Amino acid sequence: MSNPLLETAERPPFSRIRPEHAVPAIEQILAEARERIAALRELQGSPDWDTLIEPLEQIHDRIGRAWAPVSHLNAVCNTPAWREAYNRCLDLLTAFQTETGQDEKLCRAHRRLREGPGWDALEPARQQLIEHALREFRLSGVALSGQKKQRFREIAAELARASARFEEHVLDATDAWQKPIEDARALRGLPESAMALLAQAARREGREGYLATLEFPAYLAVMTHAEDPALRREVYEASGTRASDQGPHAGRWDNGPVMEEILRLRHESARLLGYENYAELSLVPKMAPDVATVMRFLEDLAARARPPAGRELAELGEYARERHGCERLEPWDIAFYSERLRRERFRVSQEELRPYFPVDRVLGGMFEVVRRLYGLEVRRVDGVVDTWHEDVQYFEIREPDGGLRGAFYTDLYARPHKRGGAWMGDCVGRRRTAGGVQTPVAFLTCNFTPPVGDGPALLTHEEVITLFHEFGHSLHHLLTRMDYLGVSGLNGVPWDAVELPSQFMENFCWEREALDLISGHVETGEPLPQELFERLHAARNFQAGMHMCRQLEFSLFDMRLHRDYDPERGGRVRETLDAVREQVAVVIPPSWHRFPNSFDHIFAGAYPAGYYSYKWAEVLSADAYSAFEEAGVFDRATGLRFLHEILEPGGSRDAGELFRAFRGRDPRIEPLLRHNGIAA
Ligand code: ZN
């Protein structure tokens, strides 16, 4: 019987991939990999690129190409069978990774290459890849002695499992809560599109009337528009207590103990490697030099953002009291009254913008932005590509001469059993092989409001920004020119610089010239009218201080949690969060609220002691974008410089060096402050 995960087609044959294929495929690939590595370990003398690194590149590529569809399907079409297959593969892969990472002979072969006669003649991208590999050996505990080495391996396995469990709990808790609503009056305040969304959710479950769920578009609609404070509170509580000891499913999927376990294991692994705490360890491969620098950076921003945030909240409270008789502003009132105040002051709402952003128009306009900046063509390819869901579309990016540069799948709408949020995933990485260049392929996944009825999906401006953000990551992955997997695309890019290309792209969503391309009224095709554009712009920094404080709260909480872990006293998750809020938050949620329990960025994602990356990279992205503000937003020369100096080199050079090559100087914080309406 053939296993579709073992095929080496250009793209995974999704419709034929079943959960039962996953474990046998990974087992076979890892067995072959172990056999090849056994030979590499015995290399004598000073190995070179072709004898040592190229075979390892092939091994990583083979594993990555089988694992990518497995982890992707587990995230977007989650079933008990996929979950089990994913977890078993995860165990196998984690064991393989730590085993190779701790392989002394393999590490010594790398060191001999590093110290050998051919080193100086190696091209810098190859040198960078090998330096990163040596760092990876060290961070996998290659230098540890017997017992400690064994313990490090156990920790890696336990950590991988705990993170997967964390994510499962969040998904189950999100899917489990729903509230049938028969009487439309209970939903007064909701715009037509949101009513239709909730009605569609009810039909999906074979019900009459409406269904409130915790899928993000439905959650947001209720929090922003529902006039009934009791309903808002109920939804706020259900969402804010997911996977915890509180709320409607208290104790059912409680991530409290999982967080404790994760923090304890991370701390232990950092100590084994000789670091004070996990925050220190996390920064080793990053751009930021040390924990103190990150803390100073965040605290400086907090000091700037908190005064305006405090004023914004006071103003909101006053507005709610005077205009709506709301004496006490509760956390579940914030979004609701903010929306009203925004509408009154700027006469603009996300709902009003929706008809101007039909999804195909937005995609077409976004691709036109890329054509103007980089001279590349993006086209949808219909009918020939195998996918995993009817919502999925497939696109190709081509050179002016027709050469294929990269390709990506989009899966844009929220649905049950799909992980929340938006992200870019690596499907195939670029590398040069004997047969030519392997075209990179990406997954672009979002959770937007699905099309309701027969019409196209209509996006809010916020959703458009999210789409641009993820497309920015995709371009980083797809437009790379690097020929080695270890440094192509996002590979090897320090995590606190990864949000540069993504946040950079968001800026275009605020430009008149770009909005002319991405907006077109669903009925008339008319682009966003000038006066609506001006109102949108005027509202850009509405509550920017509050927004900034919220981001800083997440970042500081994450950093302190990992810096201050104390084995005697445990994770002290709530204590830490309270202390951070004391320092930076203006809105304090109720004591039963359990935000950390669904904070998957740091407990299940790639951002532990790294959430600060968003703000850190925003310094870079805002400053990079200011070069376009100076030269013209579609200035081709600036666009090509960004392409050549930031996107194409991927992880082949240090992030600071790439930024300087593009901007001609070190990054400055002023553009970030200016974009956020905060005085320098
Ligand atoms: Zn991002």
Coordinates of N, CA and C in Angstrom, one line a residue, residues 11 26 66 87 91 134 175 241 245 262 281 299 359 413 466 484 495 533 584 586 628 639 662 670:
R11 N 3.6 19.2 -4.3 CA 2.7 19.6 -3.2 C 2.1 18.3 -2.6
I26 N 6.2 8.8 9.2 CA 7.3 9.4 10.0 C 8.3 8.4 10.5
A66 N 7.0 15.8 5.1 CA 6.0 14.9 5.5 C 5.3 15.4 6.8
N87 N 0.1 13.6 17.8 CA 0.8 13.5 19.1 C 1.9 12.3 19.0
D91 N 6.0 12.9 19.3 CA 6.9 12.2 20.2 C 8.1 11.7 19.4
L134 N 25.8 24.7 15.0 CA 26.6 24.5 16.2 C 25.9 25.0 17.5
D175 N -14.6 25.2 21.2 CA -15.7 24.5 20.5 C -16.9 24.1 21.4
T241 N -12.6 32.4 30.4 CA -12.3 31.3 31.4 C -12.1 30.0 30.6
D245 N -10.1 26.7 35.6 CA -10.9 26.3 36.8 C -12.1 27.1 37.0
I262 N 4.7 23.3 32.2 CA 5.5 23.8 31.1 C 6.6 24.8 31.7
L281 N 17.7 31.9 28.3 CA 17.9 30.8 27.2 C 17.2 31.2 25.9
E299 N 9.5 48.5 29.2 CA 9.1 49.4 30.3 C 9.2 50.9 29.8
V359 N -13.8 39.8 -0.5 CA -12.5 39.1 -0.3 C -11.7 39.1 -1.6
Y413 N -11.5 31.2 6.5 CA -12.6 31.4 7.3 C -12.7 30.6 8.6
T466 N -5.0 41.9 9.0 CA -4.6 40.6 9.4 C -4.1 39.8 8.1
Y484 N 19.8 27.2 0.6 CA 19.9 26.2 1.6 C 18.8 26.3 2.6
W495 N 13.8 35.1 16.0 CA 12.4 35.2 16.2 C 11.9 36.6 16.5
F533 N -12.5 57.3 3.9 CA -11.1 57.1 4.1 C -10.5 58.0 5.2
V584 N 1.2 48.2 34.2 CA 1.0 48.7 32.8 C -0.5 48.8 32.4
V586 N -4.6 49.4 32.1 CA -5.6 50.4 32.6 C -6.9 49.7 32.8
F628 N 9.6 54.1 2.8 CA 8.6 54.2 1.7 C 7.8 55.5 1.8
G639 N 11.2 49.4 -3.0 CA 10.6 48.1 -3.0 C 11.6 47.0 -3.3
F662 N 19.4 47.7 4.3 CA 18.2 48.3 3.7 C 18.1 49.8 4.0
E670 N 11.4 56.3 16.6 CA 10.4 57.4 16.3 C 9.3 57.0 15.4

